[in-house]
Amino acid sequence: MLEGRKILLGVTGGIAAYKAAVIIRLLVKEGAEVKVVMTPLAKEFITPLTLATLSRNPVISDFFDPEDGRWNSHISLGLWADLYLIAPATANSIGKMAAGIADNLLLTTYLSARCPVFLAPAMDMDMLAHPATISNIERLKSFGNHIIEPDTGELASGLDGKGRMAEPEVIVRELREFLSKKKTGEQPLKGRRVLINAGPTVEPIDPVRYISNYSSGRMGIALAEAAAAMGADVTLVLGPVSIKPRSGAITIVPVTTAAEMKEATVAAFSTCDIAILAAAVADFTPEHRHETKVKRGDDDMVIRLKPTDDIAACLGKMKRKGQLLAGFALETDNELENAKGKLRRKNLDLIILNSLKDQGAGFGHHTNRVTIIDSNDNIDKFELKTKDEVALDILKKIISLIR
Ligand code: CTP
């Protein structure tokens, strides 16, 4: 998706600088040409040799080469790039950029760049929350720079809070989405309403125990984000998960149980054009939910389970002409046959098959390997890819069917 794109990566001096290596690797893997400029302090965190090797280009950080006096032109770097990504962007560099200070090559390049600039801030939570940083970031946004929001989690200081640099995969995805939108100027799902359900459901046994599954919600969230980037109006019915979509354009309906998942999904279905059922809905739920904690005893504990409603089958019956219904099939054996059976039984228009036999596919991974089967028995097999890339493959297939 980034084939032939020229990305200039600016690395400033923070602990997250080590992740620059992963960013470069991902960019190069997608076919981008990468050049790196570092601040002098950044070299204390990761070596230019590492970044030069990965980017296959010399890394620069000085205004001139002390050996032969050769001038490193920040102007030509800024003109070369299709996009300038500064990751990590420390509080110090952000402050200098906001104030127009130009005391290193990364900053002079920033001031002279004509291309879009993306910053991935990374710092301690209190530095990020300081009014000076907040106003610097706001100022940079007002200049038209793009900010890739930092994550919340464990920080290098040992504290827990917002300030971790966004994960390299997320950064690369933002660049990819930005550049692909810019390239095509096209939003193939503009005006379409897309409903996605994702994540596991949780079926309570008593106030402290439940039955659930390993679904992380990642595949469904990637689909929601990709559909939103393509211009769709997206509703995401989301079971209990630890990750959330980054795009503010997605309407999230949080649910817990299979019954709630059904109610919310059915409610949103009648007005949608496309529904993608990525949720790992529990097939069984306890027949009886204990109001108080079940006490330990010497006897065996028996929990009687009753089947939940099949949401996909229910929507398959409700489906109107012009609506497209896609489901997933998670299989461990007889994959194609089982997936085709589900496609017909649930009246789906296409089914996305993942096999737990495939390494790197299924629950918890950032990657997936899918086979897409449509109702005319066309079968498209894909390689192991990141879930973001898989989401694009699925949406492309859907777009080809609705046109
Ligand atoms: N699904 C659903 N409601 C359920 C169970 C599954 O809507 N109660 C949907 C899933 O979201 C998925 C598709 O049906 O899109 C297939 O789910 P999967 O778990 O693979 O199949 P099941 O129908 O549950 O069959 P089995 O567990 O026997 O494989």
CSV table of C-alpha atoms and ligand atoms in Angstrom, one decimal:
chain,number,residue,atom,x,y,z
A,1,MET,CA,0.0,0.0,0.0
A,2,LEU,CA,3.0,2.3,0.5
A,3,GLU,CA,4.7,1.1,-2.6
A,4,GLY,CA,7.1,3.8,-3.9
A,5,ARG,CA,6.1,6.4,-1.2
A,6,LYS,CA,9.0,8.5,0.1
A,7,ILE,CA,8.9,8.7,3.9
A,8,LEU,CA,11.2,10.8,5.9
A,9,LEU,CA,11.5,9.5,9.5
A,10,GLY,CA,12.6,11.9,12.1
A,11,VAL,CA,13.8,10.3,15.4
A,12,THR,CA,14.1,12.4,18.5
A,13,GLY,CA,15.8,11.5,21.8
A,14,GLY,CA,13.4,9.4,23.9
A,15,ILE,CA,13.3,5.8,25.0
A,16,ALA,CA,10.7,5.0,22.3
A,17,ALA,CA,13.4,5.7,19.7
A,18,TYR,CA,14.1,2.0,19.7
A,19,LYS,CA,10.6,1.5,18.1
A,20,ALA,CA,11.8,3.5,15.1
A,21,ALA,CA,13.5,0.3,13.9
A,22,VAL,CA,10.2,-1.4,13.8
A,23,ILE,CA,8.5,1.5,12.0
A,24,ILE,CA,11.2,1.4,9.3
A,25,ARG,CA,10.9,-2.3,8.9
A,26,LEU,CA,7.2,-2.1,8.4
A,27,LEU,CA,7.5,0.8,6.0
A,28,VAL,CA,10.1,-0.9,3.9
A,29,LYS,CA,8.1,-4.1,3.9
A,30,GLU,CA,5.2,-2.2,2.4
A,31,GLY,CA,7.4,-0.9,-0.4
A,32,ALA,CA,8.1,2.6,0.9
A,33,GLU,CA,11.5,4.3,0.5
A,34,VAL,CA,12.7,5.5,3.9
A,35,LYS,CA,15.3,8.1,4.9
A,36,VAL,CA,16.1,8.9,8.5
A,37,VAL,CA,17.1,12.1,10.2
A,38,MET,CA,18.0,11.9,13.9
A,39,THR,CA,18.6,14.5,16.6
A,40,PRO,CA,22.0,14.2,18.3
A,41,LEU,CA,20.4,12.8,21.5
A,42,ALA,CA,18.4,10.2,19.6
A,43,LYS,CA,21.7,8.5,18.7
A,44,GLU,CA,22.1,7.7,22.4
A,45,PHE,CA,18.9,5.6,22.3
A,46,ILE,CA,19.4,3.8,19.0
A,47,THR,CA,22.4,3.7,16.7
A,48,PRO,CA,22.4,5.3,13.2
A,49,LEU,CA,23.9,2.0,12.0
A,50,THR,CA,20.8,0.1,12.9
A,51,LEU,CA,18.5,2.6,11.3
A,52,ALA,CA,20.7,2.9,8.2
A,53,THR,CA,20.8,-0.8,7.8
A,54,LEU,CA,17.0,-1.2,8.0
A,55,SER,CA,16.2,1.8,5.8
A,56,ARG,CA,19.0,1.0,3.3
A,57,ASN,CA,19.9,4.7,3.3
A,58,PRO,CA,22.5,6.7,5.2
A,59,VAL,CA,21.2,8.3,8.4
A,60,ILE,CA,21.9,12.0,8.9
A,61,SER,CA,21.9,14.1,11.9
A,62,ASP,CA,24.5,16.8,11.5
A,63,PHE,CA,24.3,19.9,9.3
A,64,PHE,CA,27.5,18.8,7.6
A,65,ASP,CA,29.9,15.9,7.4
A,66,PRO,CA,32.8,16.7,9.8
A,67,GLU,CA,35.1,14.5,7.6
A,68,ASP,CA,34.8,16.3,4.3
A,69,GLY,CA,32.6,19.3,5.1
A,70,ARG,CA,29.8,18.0,2.8
A,71,TRP,CA,26.6,19.9,3.5
A,72,ASN,CA,23.5,17.9,4.5
A,73,SER,CA,20.7,19.8,2.9
A,74,HIS,CA,17.5,19.9,5.0
A,75,ILE,CA,15.8,21.7,2.1
A,76,SER,CA,16.3,18.8,-0.3
A,77,LEU,CA,15.3,16.3,2.3
A,78,GLY,CA,12.0,18.2,2.9
A,79,LEU,CA,11.4,18.4,-0.8
A,80,TRP,CA,12.2,14.7,-1.4
A,81,ALA,CA,9.7,13.4,1.1
A,82,ASP,CA,6.0,12.6,0.4
A,83,LEU,CA,5.5,12.6,4.1
A,84,TYR,CA,7.6,13.5,7.2
A,85,LEU,CA,7.0,11.3,10.2
A,86,ILE,CA,8.5,12.3,13.5
A,87,ALA,CA,8.4,9.3,15.8
A,88,PRO,CA,9.0,9.5,18.7
A,89,ALA,CA,8.4,13.2,19.1
A,90,THR,CA,9.6,14.2,22.5
A,91,ALA,CA,8.2,17.1,24.6
A,92,ASN,CA,11.4,19.0,23.9
A,93,SER,CA,11.2,18.7,20.1
A,94,ILE,CA,7.5,19.4,20.1
A,95,GLY,CA,8.1,22.5,22.0
A,96,LYS,CA,10.8,23.6,19.6
A,97,MET,CA,8.7,22.9,16.6
A,98,ALA,CA,5.8,24.9,18.0
A,99,ALA,CA,8.2,27.8,18.7
A,100,GLY,CA,10.0,27.6,15.3
A,101,ILE,CA,13.4,26.8,16.9
A,102,ALA,CA,15.8,25.2,14.4
A,103,ASP,CA,18.9,24.1,16.3
A,104,ASN,CA,19.3,20.7,14.7
A,105,LEU,CA,18.8,19.1,11.3
A,106,LEU,CA,15.5,17.4,12.2
A,107,LEU,CA,14.1,20.7,13.1
A,108,THR,CA,15.4,22.7,10.1
A,109,THR,CA,13.9,19.9,8.0
A,110,TYR,CA,10.6,20.3,9.8
A,111,LEU,CA,10.6,24.1,9.1
A,112,SER,CA,11.4,23.7,5.5
A,113,ALA,CA,9.3,20.6,4.7
A,114,ARG,CA,6.4,21.2,2.2
A,115,CYS,CA,5.0,17.7,2.7
A,116,PRO,CA,2.4,16.6,5.3
A,117,VAL,CA,4.0,16.1,8.8
A,118,PHE,CA,2.9,13.5,11.3
A,119,LEU,CA,4.1,13.4,14.9
A,120,ALA,CA,3.9,10.5,17.3
A,121,PRO,CA,4.4,12.0,20.7
A,122,ALA,CA,6.1,9.9,23.4
A,123,MET,CA,6.8,11.1,26.9
A,124,ASP,CA,6.0,10.7,30.5
A,125,MET,CA,2.3,11.2,31.5
A,126,ASP,CA,2.8,14.3,33.5
A,127,MET,CA,4.9,15.9,30.7
A,128,LEU,CA,2.1,15.2,28.3
A,129,ALA,CA,-0.5,16.6,30.6
A,130,HIS,CA,1.4,19.8,31.3
A,131,PRO,CA,-0.3,22.9,29.9
A,132,ALA,CA,2.8,23.8,28.0
A,133,THR,CA,2.8,20.5,26.1
A,134,ILE,CA,-0.9,20.6,25.5
A,135,SER,CA,-0.7,24.1,24.0
A,136,ASN,CA,2.4,23.2,21.9
A,137,ILE,CA,0.5,20.2,20.5
A,138,GLU,CA,-2.5,22.3,19.8
A,139,ARG,CA,-0.3,24.9,18.1
A,140,LEU,CA,1.3,22.2,15.9
A,141,LYS,CA,-2.2,21.0,14.9
A,142,SER,CA,-3.2,24.5,14.0
A,143,PHE,CA,-0.2,24.5,11.6
A,144,GLY,CA,-1.8,21.5,9.9
A,145,ASN,CA,0.4,18.9,11.4
A,146,HIS,CA,-1.1,15.5,12.2
A,147,ILE,CA,-0.8,14.1,15.7
A,148,ILE,CA,-0.8,10.3,16.2
A,149,GLU,CA,-2.3,10.1,19.7
A,150,PRO,CA,-0.1,8.4,22.3
A,151,ASP,CA,-1.3,5.3,24.1
A,152,THR,CA,-2.1,4.7,27.7
A,153,GLY,CA,-0.1,2.1,29.5
A,154,GLU,CA,3.1,1.4,31.3
A,155,LEU,CA,5.7,4.2,30.8
A,156,ALA,CA,9.5,4.0,30.9
A,157,SER,CA,9.3,5.8,34.3
A,158,GLY,CA,7.4,2.9,35.7
A,159,LEU,CA,4.3,5.0,36.0
A,160,ASP,CA,1.1,4.0,34.3
A,161,GLY,CA,-0.6,6.6,32.2
A,162,LYS,CA,-1.0,8.3,28.8
A,163,GLY,CA,2.2,9.0,27.0
A,164,ARG,CA,3.5,5.8,25.4
A,165,MET,CA,4.2,6.2,21.7
A,166,ALA,CA,1.5,4.6,19.5
A,167,GLU,CA,2.5,1.1,18.4
A,168,PRO,CA,4.5,1.1,15.1
A,169,GLU,CA,1.6,-0.9,13.4
A,170,VAL,CA,-0.8,1.9,14.3
A,171,ILE,CA,1.5,4.6,13.1
A,172,VAL,CA,2.1,2.9,9.8
A,173,ARG,CA,-1.6,2.3,9.4
A,174,GLU,CA,-2.3,6.0,9.9
A,175,LEU,CA,0.2,6.9,7.2
A,176,ARG,CA,-1.1,4.3,4.9
A,177,GLU,CA,-4.7,5.5,5.3
A,178,PHE,CA,-3.7,9.1,4.8
A,179,LEU,CA,-1.6,8.5,1.7
A,180,SER,CA,-4.1,6.1,0.1
A,181,LYS,CA,-7.0,8.6,0.6
A,182,LYS,CA,-4.8,11.3,-0.8
A,183,LYS,CA,-3.8,9.2,-3.7
A,184,THR,CA,-7.2,8.1,-4.8
A,185,GLY,CA,-9.1,11.0,-3.2
A,186,GLU,CA,-11.8,8.3,-3.2
A,187,GLN,CA,-14.0,7.1,-0.4
A,188,PRO,CA,-15.5,4.0,-1.8
A,189,LEU,CA,-17.9,3.5,1.2
A,190,LYS,CA,-19.0,7.1,1.4
A,191,GLY,CA,-22.7,7.3,2.2
A,192,ARG,CA,-22.9,3.6,3.2
A,193,ARG,CA,-23.8,2.5,6.7
A,194,VAL,CA,-21.7,-0.3,8.0
A,195,LEU,CA,-22.5,-2.4,11.0
A,196,ILE,CA,-19.8,-4.5,12.6
A,197,ASN,CA,-19.9,-6.6,15.7
A,198,ALA,CA,-16.7,-7.7,17.4
A,199,GLY,CA,-15.1,-9.1,20.5
A,200,PRO,CA,-16.2,-11.8,22.8
A,201,THR,CA,-19.3,-12.0,24.9
A,202,VAL,CA,-19.3,-12.7,28.6
A,203,GLU,CA,-21.9,-15.0,30.1
A,204,PRO,CA,-22.2,-14.6,33.9
A,205,ILE,CA,-22.4,-17.6,36.1
A,206,ASP,CA,-22.6,-15.6,39.3
A,207,PRO,CA,-21.5,-12.1,40.3
A,208,VAL,CA,-17.8,-13.1,40.1
A,209,ARG,CA,-17.5,-15.8,37.5
A,210,TYR,CA,-18.3,-16.0,33.8
A,211,ILE,CA,-17.9,-18.0,30.6
A,212,SER,CA,-16.2,-16.3,27.7
A,213,ASN,CA,-13.6,-16.9,24.9
A,214,TYR,CA,-10.2,-15.6,23.8
A,215,SER,CA,-11.4,-13.1,21.2
A,216,SER,CA,-9.5,-9.8,21.4
A,217,GLY,CA,-11.8,-7.9,19.1
A,218,ARG,CA,-8.8,-6.8,17.0
A,219,MET,CA,-10.1,-8.1,13.6
A,220,GLY,CA,-13.5,-6.4,14.0
A,221,ILE,CA,-11.9,-3.1,15.2
A,222,ALA,CA,-9.5,-3.2,12.2
A,223,LEU,CA,-12.5,-3.6,9.9
A,224,ALA,CA,-14.4,-0.7,11.6
A,225,GLU,CA,-11.4,1.6,11.2
A,226,ALA,CA,-10.8,0.6,7.6
A,227,ALA,CA,-14.5,1.1,6.8
A,228,ALA,CA,-14.5,4.5,8.5
A,229,ALA,CA,-11.3,5.5,6.6
A,230,MET,CA,-13.2,4.6,3.4
A,231,GLY,CA,-15.9,7.0,4.3
A,232,ALA,CA,-18.5,4.7,5.8
A,233,ASP,CA,-20.8,5.6,8.7
A,234,VAL,CA,-19.7,2.8,11.1
A,235,THR,CA,-21.5,1.4,14.1
A,236,LEU,CA,-19.4,-1.1,16.1
A,237,VAL,CA,-21.2,-3.3,18.6
A,238,LEU,CA,-18.4,-4.3,20.8
A,239,GLY,CA,-18.1,-7.0,23.5
A,240,PRO,CA,-15.7,-6.5,26.5
A,241,VAL,CA,-12.2,-6.0,25.1
A,242,SER,CA,-9.1,-4.1,26.2
A,243,ILE,CA,-8.6,-2.2,23.0
A,244,LYS,CA,-10.7,0.5,21.4
A,245,PRO,CA,-10.8,2.0,17.9
A,246,ARG,CA,-8.6,5.1,17.5
A,247,SER,CA,-11.0,6.7,15.1
A,248,GLY,CA,-13.4,9.0,16.7
A,249,ALA,CA,-15.7,8.6,13.7
A,250,ILE,CA,-17.0,5.2,14.8
A,251,THR,CA,-20.2,4.8,16.9
A,252,ILE,CA,-19.4,2.2,19.6
A,253,VAL,CA,-22.2,0.3,21.3
A,254,PRO,CA,-20.7,-1.6,24.2
A,255,VAL,CA,-22.3,-4.9,25.2
A,256,THR,CA,-21.5,-7.8,27.5
A,257,THR,CA,-23.6,-10.9,26.9
A,258,ALA,CA,-24.7,-12.7,23.8
A,259,ALA,CA,-28.3,-11.5,24.4
A,260,GLU,CA,-27.1,-7.9,24.6
A,261,MET,CA,-25.0,-8.4,21.5
A,262,LYS,CA,-28.0,-9.7,19.7
A,263,GLU,CA,-30.3,-6.9,20.8
A,264,ALA,CA,-27.8,-4.2,19.7
A,265,THR,CA,-26.9,-5.9,16.4
A,266,VAL,CA,-30.5,-6.5,15.4
A,267,ALA,CA,-31.4,-2.9,16.3
A,268,ALA,CA,-28.7,-1.5,14.1
A,269,PHE,CA,-29.2,-4.0,11.2
A,270,SER,CA,-32.4,-2.6,9.7
A,271,THR,CA,-30.7,0.7,8.8
A,272,CYS,CA,-27.4,-0.6,7.6
A,273,ASP,CA,-26.2,-1.4,4.1
A,274,ILE,CA,-23.4,-3.8,5.1
A,275,ALA,CA,-23.1,-5.9,8.2
A,276,ILE,CA,-20.0,-7.8,9.2
A,277,LEU,CA,-20.3,-10.2,12.0
A,278,ALA,CA,-16.8,-10.6,13.5
A,279,ALA,CA,-17.9,-11.2,17.1
A,280,ALA,CA,-17.1,-14.4,18.9
A,281,VAL,CA,-20.6,-14.8,20.3
A,282,ALA,CA,-20.8,-17.4,23.1
A,283,ASP,CA,-22.8,-20.4,21.7
A,284,PHE,CA,-24.0,-21.3,25.2
A,285,THR,CA,-24.9,-19.3,28.3
A,286,PRO,CA,-25.7,-20.6,31.8
A,287,GLU,CA,-29.4,-21.5,32.1
A,288,HIS,CA,-29.5,-19.9,35.5
A,289,ARG,CA,-27.5,-16.9,36.8
A,290,HIS,CA,-26.8,-17.1,40.6
A,291,GLU,CA,-27.5,-13.8,42.3
A,292,THR,CA,-24.9,-14.5,45.0
A,293,LYS,CA,-21.5,-16.1,44.8
A,294,VAL,CA,-21.7,-19.8,44.4
A,295,LYS,CA,-19.9,-21.3,47.5
A,296,ARG,CA,-17.3,-24.0,47.3
A,297,GLY,CA,-18.5,-27.4,48.4
A,298,ASP,CA,-17.3,-31.0,48.3
A,299,ASP,CA,-19.7,-32.0,45.5
A,300,ASP,CA,-19.1,-31.5,41.8
A,301,MET,CA,-20.3,-28.2,40.4
A,302,VAL,CA,-22.7,-28.5,37.5
A,303,ILE,CA,-23.6,-25.6,35.3
A,304,ARG,CA,-26.3,-26.2,32.9
A,305,LEU,CA,-25.9,-24.3,29.7
A,306,LYS,CA,-28.6,-23.3,27.2
A,307,PRO,CA,-27.9,-22.3,23.6
A,308,THR,CA,-27.8,-18.6,22.7
A,309,ASP,CA,-29.5,-17.2,19.7
A,310,ASP,CA,-27.6,-17.3,16.5
A,311,ILE,CA,-27.3,-13.6,15.6
A,312,ALA,CA,-26.0,-14.2,12.1
A,313,ALA,CA,-28.8,-16.6,11.3
A,314,CYS,CA,-31.4,-14.2,12.7
A,315,LEU,CA,-30.0,-11.3,10.5
A,316,GLY,CA,-29.9,-13.7,7.5
A,317,LYS,CA,-33.7,-14.1,7.9
A,318,MET,CA,-34.2,-10.3,8.3
A,319,LYS,CA,-32.0,-9.4,5.4
A,320,ARG,CA,-33.6,-7.1,2.8
A,321,LYS,CA,-32.6,-6.9,-0.9
A,322,GLY,CA,-29.6,-4.6,-1.3
A,323,GLN,CA,-28.2,-5.5,2.2
A,324,LEU,CA,-24.9,-7.4,2.4
A,325,LEU,CA,-24.3,-9.8,5.3
A,326,ALA,CA,-20.8,-11.1,6.0
A,327,GLY,CA,-19.8,-13.5,8.7
A,328,PHE,CA,-16.7,-15.2,10.0
A,329,ALA,CA,-16.1,-18.9,10.5
A,330,LEU,CA,-13.5,-20.0,12.9
A,331,GLU,CA,-12.6,-23.6,12.3
A,332,THR,CA,-10.2,-26.3,13.5
A,333,ASP,CA,-11.0,-29.0,10.9
A,334,ASN,CA,-13.0,-29.6,7.7
A,335,GLU,CA,-12.6,-25.8,7.2
A,336,LEU,CA,-13.9,-25.1,3.8
A,337,GLU,CA,-16.8,-27.5,4.1
A,338,ASN,CA,-17.9,-26.1,7.5
A,339,ALA,CA,-17.5,-22.5,6.3
A,340,LYS,CA,-19.6,-23.1,3.2
A,341,GLY,CA,-22.3,-24.8,5.4
A,342,LYS,CA,-22.4,-21.7,7.7
A,343,LEU,CA,-22.7,-19.4,4.7
A,344,ARG,CA,-25.8,-21.2,3.4
A,345,ARG,CA,-27.4,-22.0,6.8
A,346,LYS,CA,-27.1,-18.4,7.9
A,347,ASN,CA,-28.0,-16.9,4.5
A,348,LEU,CA,-24.7,-14.9,4.4
A,349,ASP,CA,-23.4,-13.2,1.2
A,350,LEU,CA,-19.8,-14.0,2.2
A,351,ILE,CA,-17.9,-15.8,4.9
A,352,ILE,CA,-14.4,-15.2,6.0
A,353,LEU,CA,-12.7,-18.3,7.1
A,354,ASN,CA,-9.9,-18.5,9.6
A,355,SER,CA,-8.4,-21.7,10.6
A,356,LEU,CA,-6.9,-22.2,14.0
A,357,LYS,CA,-4.5,-24.6,12.3
A,358,ASP,CA,-2.8,-21.7,10.6
A,359,GLN,CA,0.1,-20.2,12.5
A,360,GLY,CA,-0.4,-16.6,13.4
A,361,ALA,CA,-4.1,-16.7,12.6
A,362,GLY,CA,-7.0,-16.4,15.0
A,363,PHE,CA,-7.3,-15.1,18.5
A,364,GLY,CA,-5.0,-12.6,20.0
A,365,HIS,CA,-2.6,-12.3,17.1
A,366,HIS,CA,-2.0,-9.1,15.2
A,367,THR,CA,-2.0,-11.2,12.0
A,368,ASN,CA,-4.5,-13.3,10.3
A,369,ARG,CA,-4.8,-15.6,7.3
A,370,VAL,CA,-8.2,-15.8,5.7
A,371,THR,CA,-10.1,-17.4,2.9
A,372,ILE,CA,-13.1,-15.5,1.6
A,373,ILE,CA,-16.0,-17.5,0.2
A,374,ASP,CA,-18.9,-15.8,-1.5
A,375,SER,CA,-22.4,-17.2,-2.1
A,376,ASN,CA,-21.4,-18.1,-5.7
A,377,ASP,CA,-18.7,-20.3,-4.2
A,378,ASN,CA,-15.9,-18.0,-5.4
A,379,ILE,CA,-13.0,-18.7,-3.1
A,380,ASP,CA,-10.2,-16.1,-2.5
A,381,LYS,CA,-7.2,-17.3,-0.4
A,382,PHE,CA,-4.9,-14.8,1.2
A,383,GLU,CA,-1.5,-15.0,2.7
A,384,LEU,CA,-0.7,-14.3,6.4
A,385,LYS,CA,-1.1,-10.5,6.8
A,386,THR,CA,-1.6,-8.0,9.5
A,387,LYS,CA,-5.2,-7.6,10.6
A,388,ASP,CA,-5.3,-4.1,9.1
A,389,GLU,CA,-4.3,-5.5,5.7
A,390,VAL,CA,-6.8,-8.4,6.1
A,391,ALA,CA,-9.5,-5.8,6.8
A,392,LEU,CA,-8.7,-4.0,3.5
A,393,ASP,CA,-8.9,-7.3,1.6
A,394,ILE,CA,-12.3,-8.1,3.1
A,395,LEU,CA,-13.7,-4.6,2.4
A,396,LYS,CA,-12.4,-4.7,-1.2
A,397,LYS,CA,-14.2,-7.9,-1.7
A,398,ILE,CA,-17.4,-6.5,-0.2
A,399,ILE,CA,-17.1,-3.4,-2.4
A,400,SER,CA,-16.7,-5.6,-5.5
A,401,LEU,CA,-20.0,-7.3,-4.5
A,402,ILE,CA,-22.1,-4.2,-3.9
A,403,ARG,CA,-21.1,-2.4,-7.0
B,1,CTP,N1,-22.5,-16.1,15.3
B,1,CTP,C1,-23.6,-15.4,15.7
B,1,CTP,N2,-24.3,-15.8,16.8
B,1,CTP,C2,-23.9,-16.9,17.5
B,1,CTP,C3,-22.8,-17.6,17.1
B,1,CTP,C4,-22.1,-17.2,16.0
B,1,CTP,O1,-23.9,-14.4,15.1
B,1,CTP,N3,-24.6,-17.2,18.6
B,1,CTP,C5,-21.8,-15.7,14.1
B,1,CTP,C6,-20.3,-15.3,14.3
B,1,CTP,O2,-20.2,-13.9,14.6
B,1,CTP,C7,-19.7,-15.6,12.9
B,1,CTP,C8,-20.5,-16.8,12.4
B,1,CTP,O3,-21.8,-16.7,13.2
B,1,CTP,O4,-19.9,-14.5,12.0
B,1,CTP,C9,-19.9,-18.1,12.6
B,1,CTP,O5,-19.4,-18.3,13.9
B,1,CTP,P1,-18.7,-19.6,14.4
B,1,CTP,O6,-18.4,-19.5,15.9
B,1,CTP,O7,-17.6,-19.9,13.5
B,1,CTP,O8,-19.8,-20.7,14.1
B,1,CTP,P2,-21.0,-21.2,14.9
B,1,CTP,O9,-22.2,-20.8,14.1
B,1,CTP,O10,-21.0,-20.8,16.3
B,1,CTP,O11,-20.8,-22.8,14.8
B,1,CTP,P3,-19.8,-23.7,15.5
B,1,CTP,O12,-19.5,-23.1,16.9
B,1,CTP,O13,-20.5,-25.0,15.6
B,1,CTP,O14,-18.6,-23.8,14.6
